Short mmCIF file of C-alpha atoms in Angstrom, two decimals:
data_model
loop_
_atom_site.label_atom_id
_atom_site.label_comp_id
_atom_site.label_asym_id
_atom_site.label_seq_id
_atom_site.Cartn_x
_atom_site.Cartn_y
_atom_site.Cartn_z
CA MET A 1 32.94 -31.63 -36.00
CA VAL A 2 31.20 -28.36 -35.05
CA GLN A 3 33.32 -25.27 -35.47
CA ILE A 4 35.08 -24.03 -32.33
CA SER A 5 33.27 -20.66 -32.35
CA HIS A 6 29.93 -22.47 -32.63
CA GLY A 7 30.88 -24.73 -29.74
CA ASN A 8 31.97 -21.79 -27.61
CA ARG A 9 28.58 -20.19 -28.15
CA PHE A 10 26.86 -23.32 -26.82
CA GLN A 11 29.22 -23.46 -23.85
CA THR A 12 28.32 -19.88 -22.98
CA ILE A 13 24.59 -20.42 -23.23
CA PHE A 14 24.48 -23.85 -21.57
CA SER A 15 26.91 -23.33 -18.71
CA LEU A 16 24.76 -25.30 -16.24
CA CYS A 17 24.33 -28.20 -18.62
CA ARG A 18 28.09 -28.28 -19.19
CA ARG A 19 28.78 -28.15 -15.45
CA THR A 20 26.23 -30.90 -14.81
CA LEU A 21 27.54 -33.26 -17.49
CA GLY A 22 31.25 -32.67 -16.96
CA ASP A 23 33.81 -31.78 -19.63
CA GLU A 24 34.11 -35.25 -21.17
CA THR A 25 30.41 -35.87 -21.69
CA TRP A 26 29.83 -32.27 -22.72
CA GLY A 27 32.52 -32.67 -25.35
CA ARG A 28 30.65 -35.66 -26.78
CA VAL A 29 27.47 -33.57 -26.88
CA LEU A 30 29.27 -30.83 -28.79
CA ALA A 31 30.63 -33.42 -31.18
CA ALA A 32 27.04 -34.29 -32.12
CA LEU A 33 26.30 -30.71 -33.19
CA ASP A 34 26.61 -29.39 -36.70
CA GLU A 35 26.82 -25.85 -38.04
CA LYS A 36 23.05 -25.67 -38.50
CA THR A 37 22.23 -26.59 -34.91
CA GLU A 38 20.66 -23.67 -33.05
CA PRO A 39 20.48 -23.33 -29.26
CA GLN A 40 16.77 -24.11 -29.24
CA ASP A 41 17.57 -27.45 -30.92
CA LEU A 42 19.77 -28.69 -28.06
CA PRO A 43 16.98 -30.00 -25.78
CA HIS A 44 15.72 -32.26 -28.58
CA LEU A 45 19.30 -33.37 -29.34
CA LEU A 46 19.87 -34.24 -25.69
CA ASP A 47 16.71 -36.35 -25.72
CA GLY A 48 18.19 -38.41 -28.51
CA LEU A 49 21.56 -38.77 -26.74
CA ARG A 50 20.19 -39.58 -23.27
CA ASP A 51 20.45 -43.36 -23.46
CA THR A 52 23.68 -43.43 -25.47
CA LEU A 53 25.56 -41.03 -23.20
CA HIS A 54 23.70 -42.00 -19.99
CA LEU A 55 22.57 -38.43 -19.44
CA PRO A 56 20.57 -37.38 -16.33
CA LEU A 57 16.82 -37.51 -16.84
CA TYR A 58 16.47 -33.84 -16.01
CA ILE A 59 19.07 -32.54 -18.47
CA THR A 60 16.49 -31.73 -21.17
CA ASP A 61 14.51 -29.55 -18.80
CA LEU A 62 17.67 -27.78 -17.74
CA ALA A 63 18.61 -27.09 -21.36
CA ARG A 64 15.16 -25.66 -22.09
CA ILE A 65 15.48 -23.36 -19.11
CA GLU A 66 18.87 -22.11 -20.27
CA VAL A 67 17.52 -21.44 -23.78
CA ALA A 68 14.71 -19.31 -22.33
CA TRP A 69 17.13 -17.46 -20.01
CA HIS A 70 19.47 -16.72 -22.93
CA ARG A 71 16.60 -15.31 -24.98
CA ALA A 72 15.41 -13.14 -22.08
CA ARG A 73 18.87 -11.66 -21.55
CA GLY A 74 19.05 -10.56 -25.16
CA LYS A 75 15.57 -9.09 -25.40
CA ARG A 76 14.28 -5.62 -24.73
CA PRO A 77 10.56 -6.15 -24.30
CA GLY A 78 8.17 -3.71 -25.88
CA LEU A 79 5.12 -2.78 -23.84
CA ASP A 80 2.23 -0.59 -24.83
CA GLN A 81 2.26 2.39 -22.49
CA ASN A 82 -1.54 2.69 -22.68
CA VAL A 83 -2.32 -0.40 -20.61
CA ARG A 84 -6.02 -0.29 -19.76
CA GLU A 85 -6.48 -3.58 -17.94
CA ILE A 86 -4.33 -6.07 -16.11
CA LEU A 87 -2.42 -8.25 -18.56
CA VAL A 88 0.26 -10.92 -18.51
CA ASN A 89 3.75 -9.52 -19.07
CA PRO A 90 4.27 -9.99 -22.85
CA SER A 91 7.84 -11.17 -22.22
CA LEU A 92 6.75 -14.00 -19.90
CA THR A 93 7.72 -17.51 -20.95
CA LEU A 94 6.22 -20.46 -19.07
CA ILE A 95 8.27 -23.62 -19.35
CA PRO A 96 6.57 -26.84 -18.24
CA VAL A 97 9.18 -29.07 -16.57
CA SER A 98 9.21 -32.42 -14.82
CA TRP A 99 11.92 -31.55 -12.27
CA LYS A 100 12.44 -28.91 -9.61
CA ASN A 101 15.57 -27.52 -7.91
CA LEU A 102 17.39 -27.31 -11.25
CA PHE A 103 18.79 -23.79 -10.82
CA SER A 104 19.02 -20.68 -8.68
CA LEU A 105 19.57 -17.07 -9.66
CA ASP A 106 22.55 -15.37 -8.08
CA HIS A 107 23.95 -11.99 -9.17
CA ASP A 108 22.01 -12.17 -12.45
CA ARG A 109 23.56 -15.52 -13.32
CA LEU A 110 22.07 -18.98 -13.28
CA GLN A 111 23.69 -21.20 -10.68
CA PRO A 112 23.15 -24.86 -9.72
CA GLY A 113 19.98 -25.43 -7.73
CA LYS A 114 20.04 -25.38 -3.95
CA GLY A 115 19.37 -29.06 -3.39
CA LEU A 116 19.22 -32.15 -5.56
CA PRO A 117 16.85 -32.16 -8.55
CA GLU A 118 13.55 -33.81 -7.64
CA PRO A 119 10.80 -35.15 -9.91
CA ALA A 120 7.88 -32.71 -9.92
CA GLN A 121 5.46 -31.46 -12.55
CA THR A 122 5.83 -27.69 -12.39
CA HIS A 123 6.64 -24.63 -14.48
CA VAL A 124 9.56 -22.26 -14.71
CA MET A 125 8.83 -18.60 -15.43
CA VAL A 126 11.22 -16.36 -17.35
CA TRP A 127 10.37 -12.70 -17.88
CA ASN A 128 11.79 -9.21 -18.24
CA HIS A 129 10.95 -6.32 -15.94
CA PRO A 130 9.35 -3.70 -18.21
CA GLU A 131 11.21 -0.62 -17.02
CA SER A 132 14.71 -1.98 -16.39
CA TRP A 133 14.58 -4.72 -19.07
CA LYS A 134 16.30 -6.87 -16.46
CA PRO A 135 15.46 -10.57 -16.87
CA ASP A 136 14.16 -12.71 -14.01
CA ILE A 137 13.54 -16.40 -13.55
CA ARG A 138 12.11 -18.74 -10.92
CA GLU A 139 9.96 -21.77 -10.44
CA ALA A 140 6.27 -20.92 -10.56
CA ARG A 141 4.14 -21.35 -7.46
CA ASN A 142 0.52 -22.39 -7.63
CA VAL A 143 -0.55 -18.84 -6.79
CA ASP A 144 1.49 -17.54 -9.74
CA LEU A 145 -0.21 -19.93 -12.12
CA LEU A 146 -3.60 -19.05 -10.65
CA ALA A 147 -3.00 -15.33 -11.18
CA ILE A 148 -1.83 -15.88 -14.76
CA LYS A 149 -4.77 -18.16 -15.56
CA MET A 150 -7.31 -15.69 -14.18
CA ILE A 151 -5.98 -12.81 -16.23
CA LEU A 152 -5.62 -14.83 -19.43
CA GLU A 153 -9.17 -16.22 -19.13
CA GLY A 154 -10.76 -13.06 -17.78
CA ILE A 155 -12.05 -14.70 -14.61
CA ASP A 156 -13.46 -12.35 -11.97
CA PRO A 157 -11.79 -12.91 -8.56
CA ARG A 158 -15.18 -13.17 -6.86
CA GLN A 159 -16.25 -15.87 -9.30
CA ALA A 160 -12.97 -17.73 -8.82
CA ALA A 161 -13.30 -17.54 -5.04
CA GLU A 162 -16.83 -18.92 -5.17
CA MET A 163 -15.82 -21.76 -7.48
CA GLY A 164 -12.82 -22.69 -5.36
CA SER A 165 -14.37 -22.04 -1.92
CA ALA A 166 -11.60 -19.50 -1.28
CA ARG A 167 -11.44 -15.93 -0.04
CA VAL A 168 -11.61 -13.20 -2.63
CA GLY A 169 -8.80 -11.61 -0.67
CA ASP A 170 -6.54 -14.63 -1.25
CA ILE A 171 -7.21 -14.40 -4.98
CA HIS A 172 -6.37 -10.71 -4.97
CA SER A 173 -3.23 -11.34 -2.95
CA ALA A 174 -2.02 -13.71 -5.65
CA ILE A 175 -2.73 -11.11 -8.35
CA HIS A 176 -1.08 -8.31 -6.36
CA ARG A 177 2.05 -10.38 -5.75
CA ALA A 178 2.29 -11.10 -9.47
CA ILE A 179 1.87 -7.39 -10.24
CA ASP A 180 4.52 -6.44 -7.69
CA GLN A 181 6.95 -8.80 -9.42
CA ASP A 182 6.02 -7.62 -12.95
CA ILE A 183 4.68 -11.04 -13.90
CA LEU A 184 1.42 -9.22 -14.49
CA ILE A 185 1.25 -5.64 -15.74
CA SER A 186 -1.36 -3.36 -14.21
CA PRO A 187 -2.66 -0.09 -15.63
CA PRO A 188 -1.46 2.99 -13.76
CA SER A 189 -3.57 4.21 -10.89
CA ASN A 190 -6.36 6.60 -11.75
CA ILE A 191 -5.77 8.31 -8.41
CA SER A 192 -3.33 10.96 -9.59
CA ARG A 193 -2.73 14.68 -9.60
CA LYS A 194 -3.55 14.98 -13.29
CA GLN A 195 -3.57 18.76 -13.18
CA ILE A 196 0.16 18.78 -12.37
CA PRO A 197 2.42 17.76 -15.31
CA GLU A 198 4.62 14.96 -13.99
CA ASN A 199 7.70 16.15 -15.84
CA ASN A 200 7.44 19.54 -14.12
CA LEU A 201 7.53 18.19 -10.57
CA PRO A 202 10.28 19.46 -8.27
CA PRO A 203 13.11 16.99 -7.51
CA GLY A 204 12.18 14.29 -5.03
CA MET A 205 8.43 14.65 -5.49
CA ALA A 206 7.62 12.34 -8.39
CA SER A 207 6.55 9.54 -6.04
CA PHE A 208 3.78 11.75 -4.64
CA PHE A 209 2.13 12.24 -8.01
CA SER A 210 -0.05 9.13 -7.89
CA SER A 211 -1.41 6.80 -5.20
CA ASP A 212 -1.86 3.06 -5.64
CA THR A 213 -4.08 2.80 -2.52
CA PHE A 214 -7.44 4.36 -1.73
CA THR A 215 -8.82 4.53 1.81
CA LEU A 216 -12.46 4.50 2.83
CA GLN A 217 -12.48 6.08 6.28
CA TRP A 218 -15.73 4.55 7.44
CA HIS A 219 -17.44 6.15 10.41
CA ILE A 220 -19.62 3.12 10.85
CA THR A 221 -21.45 4.37 13.94
CA GLN A 222 -21.92 7.52 16.01
CA ALA A 223 -22.13 5.42 19.18
CA CYS A 224 -19.21 6.16 21.49
CA ASP A 225 -18.25 5.30 25.07
CA LEU A 226 -16.55 8.70 25.45
CA HIS A 227 -17.75 12.30 25.28
CA CYS A 228 -14.67 14.28 24.33
CA ARG A 229 -14.68 18.05 24.71
CA HIS A 230 -13.44 18.58 21.14
CA CYS A 231 -15.64 16.03 19.33
CA TYR A 232 -16.33 17.12 15.76
CA ASP A 233 -19.75 15.52 15.48
CA ARG A 234 -22.15 14.31 18.16
CA SER A 235 -25.12 14.38 15.77
CA ASP A 236 -27.66 11.58 15.92
CA ARG A 237 -27.07 9.57 12.76
CA PRO A 238 -28.62 6.09 12.79
CA ASP A 239 -26.47 3.03 12.07
CA MET A 240 -26.94 1.49 8.65
CA SER A 241 -28.04 -2.13 8.43
CA LEU A 242 -25.48 -4.87 7.84
CA SER A 243 -27.01 -5.57 4.42
CA HIS A 244 -26.51 -1.94 3.41
CA ALA A 245 -22.97 -2.01 4.77
CA LEU A 246 -22.15 -5.14 2.77
CA GLY A 247 -23.53 -3.43 -0.31
CA ILE A 248 -21.14 -0.54 0.28
CA LEU A 249 -18.23 -2.98 0.53
CA ASN A 250 -19.16 -4.38 -2.88
CA GLU A 251 -19.43 -0.89 -4.34
CA PHE A 252 -16.04 0.04 -2.88
CA TYR A 253 -14.61 -3.16 -4.39
CA GLU A 254 -15.87 -2.12 -7.82
CA PHE A 255 -14.55 1.42 -7.33
CA CYS A 256 -11.04 0.20 -6.51
CA GLY A 257 -11.06 -2.10 -9.53
CA GLN A 258 -12.04 0.70 -11.88
CA MET A 259 -9.49 3.07 -10.37
CA HIS A 260 -6.74 0.39 -10.42
CA VAL A 261 -5.91 0.81 -6.76
CA ARG A 262 -5.80 -1.38 -3.69
CA GLY A 263 -8.51 -0.62 -1.19
CA GLN A 264 -8.17 0.00 2.52
CA VAL A 265 -11.08 0.27 4.92
CA THR A 266 -10.32 2.22 8.07
CA PHE A 267 -13.13 1.60 10.53
CA THR A 268 -13.89 4.38 12.96
CA GLY A 269 -16.82 6.16 14.54
CA GLY A 270 -17.76 7.00 17.26
CA ASN A 271 -16.28 3.76 18.44
CA PRO A 272 -16.48 1.23 15.60
CA MET A 273 -16.42 -1.67 18.06
CA LEU A 274 -19.89 -0.55 19.21
CA TYR A 275 -21.48 -1.14 15.80
CA PRO A 276 -23.79 -4.14 16.45
CA ASP A 277 -22.56 -6.19 13.47
CA PHE A 278 -18.95 -5.03 13.51
CA LEU A 279 -17.33 -8.48 13.57
CA ASN A 280 -19.45 -9.63 10.63
CA LEU A 281 -18.60 -6.50 8.65
CA TYR A 282 -14.92 -6.75 9.56
CA GLN A 283 -14.92 -10.41 8.44
CA SER A 284 -16.51 -9.50 5.11
CA ALA A 285 -14.04 -6.69 4.49
CA PHE A 286 -11.17 -9.06 5.27
CA ASP A 287 -12.58 -11.77 3.00
CA MET A 288 -12.78 -9.29 0.13
CA GLY A 289 -9.10 -8.50 0.44
CA PHE A 290 -9.20 -4.94 1.74
CA GLY A 291 -6.46 -3.68 4.01
CA LEU A 292 -8.00 -3.07 7.43
CA ALA A 293 -7.29 -0.48 10.10
CA ILE A 294 -9.14 0.77 13.17
CA LEU A 295 -9.38 4.22 14.69
CA GLY A 296 -11.02 3.56 18.03
CA ASN A 297 -10.87 3.58 21.79
CA PRO A 298 -9.18 1.30 24.33
CA THR A 299 -10.97 -2.03 23.99
CA PRO A 300 -11.31 -4.98 26.38
CA ARG A 301 -9.04 -7.95 25.76
CA ASP A 302 -11.85 -10.41 24.99
CA GLU A 303 -13.29 -8.16 22.26
CA MET A 304 -9.88 -7.75 20.67
CA GLU A 305 -9.28 -11.49 20.76
CA SER A 306 -12.54 -11.99 18.83
CA LEU A 307 -11.31 -9.48 16.28
CA PHE A 308 -7.90 -11.11 15.94
CA LYS A 309 -9.48 -14.48 15.23
CA ILE A 310 -10.50 -12.90 11.94
CA ALA A 311 -7.37 -10.85 11.22
CA LYS A 312 -5.08 -8.36 12.87
CA PRO A 313 -5.53 -4.83 11.52
CA LEU A 314 -2.70 -3.04 9.77
CA TYR A 315 -2.77 -0.69 12.73
CA PHE A 316 -4.97 0.33 15.64
CA GLN A 317 -5.05 4.03 16.44
CA ILE A 318 -6.24 5.59 19.68
CA SER A 319 -6.18 9.21 20.81
CA LEU A 320 -4.57 11.02 23.72
CA GLU A 321 -4.76 14.76 24.27
CA GLY A 322 -1.78 15.31 26.54
CA LEU A 323 -0.45 14.14 29.88
CA GLU A 324 -2.77 12.34 32.26
CA GLU A 325 -4.51 15.26 33.97
CA TYR A 326 -5.25 17.21 30.80
CA ASN A 327 -6.12 14.11 28.78
CA ASP A 328 -8.64 12.90 31.36
CA PHE A 329 -10.13 16.41 31.50
CA MET A 330 -10.69 16.18 27.73
CA ARG A 331 -11.66 12.51 27.41
CA GLY A 332 -12.91 11.40 30.80
CA ASN A 333 -11.51 10.15 34.08
CA GLY A 334 -9.32 7.05 33.80
CA HIS A 335 -8.93 7.27 30.03
CA PHE A 336 -5.18 7.87 30.17
CA LYS A 337 -4.47 4.78 32.26
CA ARG A 338 -6.80 2.62 30.15
CA SER A 339 -4.96 3.84 27.06
CA MET A 340 -1.55 2.98 28.49
CA ASP A 341 -2.76 -0.51 29.39
CA PHE A 342 -4.29 -0.92 25.94
CA LEU A 343 -1.08 0.11 24.20
CA ASP A 344 0.71 -2.54 26.23
CA LEU A 345 -1.84 -5.10 25.03
CA LEU A 346 -1.34 -4.07 21.39
CA GLY A 347 2.39 -4.52 21.90
CA GLU A 348 1.79 -7.94 23.43
CA TRP A 349 -0.27 -8.90 20.37
CA ASN A 350 2.31 -7.40 18.01
CA VAL A 351 -0.22 -5.02 16.48
CA PHE A 352 1.14 -1.75 15.11
CA SER A 353 -0.16 0.97 17.44
CA MET A 354 -0.66 4.65 16.70
CA VAL A 355 -1.54 7.51 19.00
CA MET A 356 -3.08 10.73 17.68
CA LEU A 357 -3.30 14.03 19.55
CA THR A 358 -5.64 16.86 18.58
CA LEU A 359 -3.55 19.96 19.04
CA GLY A 360 -4.99 23.22 20.33
CA ARG A 361 -3.79 26.19 22.33
CA ASN A 362 -4.14 24.45 25.69
CA ASN A 363 -2.05 21.35 24.96
CA LEU A 364 0.63 22.80 22.70
CA ASP A 365 3.20 22.39 25.45
CA GLN A 366 2.19 18.79 26.21
CA VAL A 367 2.95 17.19 22.84
CA LEU A 368 6.67 16.58 23.31
CA PRO A 369 6.36 15.52 26.98
CA LEU A 370 3.66 13.03 25.96
CA GLY A 371 5.92 11.79 23.16
CA HIS A 372 8.57 11.09 25.80
CA VAL A 373 6.05 9.11 27.90
CA LEU A 374 4.99 7.10 24.85
CA ARG A 375 8.50 6.26 23.76
CA ASP A 376 8.88 2.45 23.56
CA ARG A 377 5.15 2.15 24.34
CA THR A 378 3.68 2.84 20.91
CA ASP A 379 4.92 2.53 17.35
CA TYR A 380 3.85 5.96 16.16
CA PHE A 381 2.73 9.19 17.83
CA THR A 382 1.77 12.38 16.06
CA PHE A 383 -0.81 15.17 16.04
CA ASN A 384 -3.53 16.87 14.06
CA ARG A 385 -4.47 20.50 14.49
CA LEU A 386 -7.81 21.11 16.19
CA SER A 387 -10.76 21.77 13.93
CA THR A 388 -13.12 24.18 15.62
CA VAL A 389 -16.35 22.49 14.57
CA GLY A 390 -18.85 20.61 16.69
CA GLU A 391 -17.85 20.72 20.33
CA GLY A 392 -14.36 21.76 19.18
CA ALA A 393 -15.82 25.23 18.46
CA LYS A 394 -15.54 25.94 22.19
CA LEU A 395 -11.75 25.52 22.10
CA LEU A 396 -8.94 27.70 20.80
CA LEU A 397 -6.12 27.20 18.31
CA PRO A 398 -2.62 28.52 19.03
CA SER A 399 -1.42 31.65 17.32
CA LYS A 400 0.40 31.30 14.03
CA GLU A 401 3.66 32.42 15.64
CA ASP A 402 3.36 29.97 18.54
CA TYR A 403 2.51 27.17 16.14
CA GLU A 404 5.54 27.82 13.95
CA THR A 405 7.77 27.80 17.04
CA PHE A 406 6.18 24.52 18.13
CA LEU A 407 6.73 22.96 14.70
CA ARG A 408 10.41 23.89 14.75
CA ASN A 409 10.82 22.32 18.19
CA TYR A 410 8.92 19.24 17.07
CA GLU A 411 11.07 18.87 13.95
CA GLU A 412 14.21 18.91 16.09
CA ALA A 413 12.73 16.36 18.49
CA LEU A 414 12.09 13.97 15.60
CA GLU A 415 15.79 13.15 15.52
CA LYS A 416 15.74 12.08 19.17
CA ASN A 417 12.47 10.14 19.47
CA PRO A 418 11.84 7.49 16.77
CA GLU A 419 8.18 7.14 17.79
CA LEU A 420 7.38 10.72 16.79
CA GLY A 421 5.62 10.83 13.43
CA ILE A 422 5.29 13.53 10.79
CA LYS A 423 1.81 14.33 9.54
CA ASP A 424 1.13 18.08 9.37
CA ASN A 425 1.80 19.25 5.82
CA LEU A 426 3.51 22.43 6.98
CA LEU A 427 6.45 20.40 8.28
CA ASN A 428 7.57 20.20 4.67
CA ILE A 429 8.46 23.89 4.86
CA LEU A 430 10.99 23.11 7.57
CA ARG A 431 12.29 20.05 5.75
CA GLU A 432 12.94 22.16 2.67
CA GLU A 433 14.79 24.73 4.79
CA LYS A 434 17.08 21.97 6.06
CA GLN A 435 17.43 20.47 2.55
CA LYS A 436 15.71 17.27 3.63
CA LYS A 437 13.60 15.17 1.30
CA PRO A 438 9.90 16.02 1.40
CA PHE A 439 7.48 13.64 3.07
CA GLY A 440 4.03 12.90 1.79
CA GLY A 441 2.11 15.14 4.10
CA CYS A 442 -1.13 14.38 5.94
CA THR A 443 -2.23 11.39 3.86
CA GLY A 444 0.98 10.57 2.03
CA TYR A 445 0.05 12.87 -0.85
CA GLY A 446 -0.32 16.27 0.75
CA CYS A 447 -3.91 17.08 1.65
CA GLY A 448 -5.73 13.90 0.65
CA ALA A 449 -9.25 15.30 0.84
CA ALA A 450 -11.24 13.53 -1.90
CA PHE A 451 -7.92 12.40 -3.41
CA ASN A 452 -6.74 9.12 -1.89
CA PHE A 453 -9.45 8.89 0.74
CA VAL A 454 -13.01 9.89 1.54
CA ALA A 455 -14.93 9.75 4.81
CA LEU A 456 -18.21 7.82 4.89
CA LEU A 457 -20.72 8.53 7.68
CA PRO A 458 -23.31 6.13 9.14
CA ASP A 459 -26.19 7.66 7.14
CA GLY A 460 -24.30 7.36 3.84
CA GLU A 461 -22.95 10.92 3.59
CA VAL A 462 -19.58 11.05 1.84
CA HIS A 463 -17.22 13.82 2.99
CA ALA A 464 -13.92 14.97 1.55
CA CYS A 465 -12.52 15.18 5.09
CA ARG A 466 -14.12 14.28 8.41
CA LYS A 467 -12.50 17.12 10.35
CA PHE A 468 -14.90 19.72 8.97
CA PRO A 469 -18.23 19.72 7.09
CA SER A 470 -17.35 18.74 3.53
CA PRO A 471 -20.28 16.71 2.17
CA MET A 472 -20.03 15.71 -1.48
CA GLY A 473 -23.04 13.40 -1.78
CA ASN A 474 -24.76 10.39 -0.26
CA ILE A 475 -23.70 6.90 -1.27
CA PHE A 476 -27.30 5.65 -0.93
CA LYS A 477 -28.39 8.15 -3.58
CA THR A 478 -25.29 8.58 -5.76
CA PRO A 479 -22.66 5.94 -6.67
CA LEU A 480 -19.26 6.42 -5.07
CA MET A 481 -17.60 6.72 -8.47
CA GLU A 482 -19.96 9.52 -9.48
CA ILE A 483 -19.31 11.33 -6.19
CA TYR A 484 -15.55 10.96 -6.63
CA GLN A 485 -15.62 12.25 -10.20
CA SER A 486 -17.87 15.21 -9.42
CA ASP A 487 -16.77 18.82 -9.91
CA LEU A 488 -17.08 19.40 -6.16
CA ALA A 489 -14.70 16.53 -5.37
CA GLN A 490 -12.26 17.91 -7.91
CA GLN A 491 -12.36 21.27 -6.14
CA TYR A 492 -11.27 19.59 -2.91
CA ARG A 493 -8.51 17.73 -4.74
CA ASN A 494 -7.23 20.91 -6.37
CA GLY A 495 -6.82 22.61 -3.01
CA PRO A 496 -6.78 26.38 -2.48
CA GLU A 497 -6.09 28.68 -5.40
CA ASP A 498 -3.48 30.43 -3.26
CA CYS A 499 -1.41 27.23 -3.19
CA LYS A 500 -1.34 26.49 -6.91
CA GLU A 501 1.95 28.21 -7.66
CA CYS A 502 3.72 27.03 -4.51
CA ARG A 503 6.69 24.74 -5.10
CA LEU A 504 5.48 22.53 -2.20
CA SER A 505 1.91 22.24 -3.43
CA LEU A 506 2.11 18.54 -4.28
CA VAL A 507 3.04 17.55 -0.73
CA CYS A 508 1.19 20.24 1.15
CA ARG A 509 -1.72 22.56 0.27
CA GLY A 510 -2.02 23.16 4.02
CA CYS A 511 -5.02 21.96 6.03
CA LEU A 512 -8.50 22.71 4.72
CA ALA A 513 -10.00 22.10 8.17
CA ASN A 514 -7.76 24.78 9.66
CA THR A 515 -8.71 27.21 6.90
CA TYR A 516 -12.38 26.43 7.57
CA SER A 517 -11.85 26.93 11.32
CA HIS A 518 -10.70 30.50 10.60
CA GLY A 519 -13.79 31.30 8.54
CA LEU A 520 -11.88 31.51 5.26
CA ASN A 521 -12.71 30.20 1.79
CA ILE A 522 -11.21 26.70 1.62
CA PHE A 523 -11.12 26.71 -2.19
CA LYS A 524 -9.38 30.06 -2.43
CA ASP A 525 -7.46 30.93 0.73
CA LYS A 526 -4.32 29.16 1.89
CA ASP A 527 -3.88 27.70 5.36
CA PRO A 528 -3.58 30.77 7.62
CA PHE A 529 -0.77 29.07 9.55
CA CYS A 530 1.39 28.73 6.42
CA PHE A 531 4.78 30.40 6.78
CA VAL A 532 6.42 29.46 3.50
CA SER A 533 8.76 32.17 2.25
#
């Protein structure tokens, strides 16, 4: 007879097996053990006892699962911190089983499955999360096994998609889900503020150190059905061919892979819907797995329906410059009403809608009233400061004092209108004053110029920010990676020298376009509207 302490150990490890078999049968199983029997030996022992004790056919699989779960709970997985490519979590155990619905995980404990066990050839995954060491377990889905297989065998997602007549995006979705759940381990993003030591960041700012997403803000055409009085660029830049555009998508795909980030393509213009091959380009970007967004103008229903047959964008952003009279003065007669109707359509289609206002001296007092009009009509409304370039050079910015007063009123209004969004980096000064957590600033990481986004123009010019002239190269002459890693791009990422010692630098660095608009040195001088104490 096995010693009592030995039997108690088995009862602790195999609680589901004991519950399944009942005390009497479980006692007979324990009686078959000897002092040399280890937990990993029990599945084989149960195989031998199945006919004699009339055990359920699935009991061996259940025992193997409990062995793996016991091992995971007692293990602290070691993981090389210098991960350079996606790899399978070293702690992952894949258990082939012939039954499903054998267990569930509830409050970190294995519980009986939700439903009767059913015959099915599948796998159970057991793994530890690398940072918390917390174990996890669940039945593997086909997409999990696909992701694991691709990484183990070094299969390129594009090759796998071609072989399986699938979308590259679907393959990437499977890999991303596995990464999100720590089944796969990804290298850290190469989009990071490397010049700022992470351990020296102020409290609450560590999450802004590195971005796992990179956005290509693609001005795919200069063609536009509007002629706004503050347009930054009405220059005549010819549209690129679809073949060139598809080549850029492939280059962006490679860039995101090398930087270990997820790519987003934000189509804009001009009006991106006026690009002759827009639907084909949009389809290709979707098939490749990029997140998609549109910055455009109110669009007819039939054109939007054609777009939605491919995929709904993450969001669709339009612009308004104030209440109806002022907006139509800036953007053309009837634009305000068309915009309201279009926002209603986006709501009908359940597409996240955003409204952006370009803020200058003449519409400073219209922001909050417009926010009231847009309440319950859009999902997000915010503003950018005017950049006095292009036709915007004819307009005026508010004074620094008036702008600070406006920001304080806006910050108070945020608590009353949930549709109001925060974008201007300088709002972090007010949040610090009120001991609120910082927000990520203009692009989620302070000024994102050449950091977690670049702007691409129709003729291939790559700019750090579209709001002012900031060319860094041409993608038809220089690879995107080389442009991004250039000394000039690094200057934009570093921000002004005047901001380097500021405690809010990581989530701010002001607005380079505003500094440019005042004729200052964008690499040296801070945002002239800054009022940090």
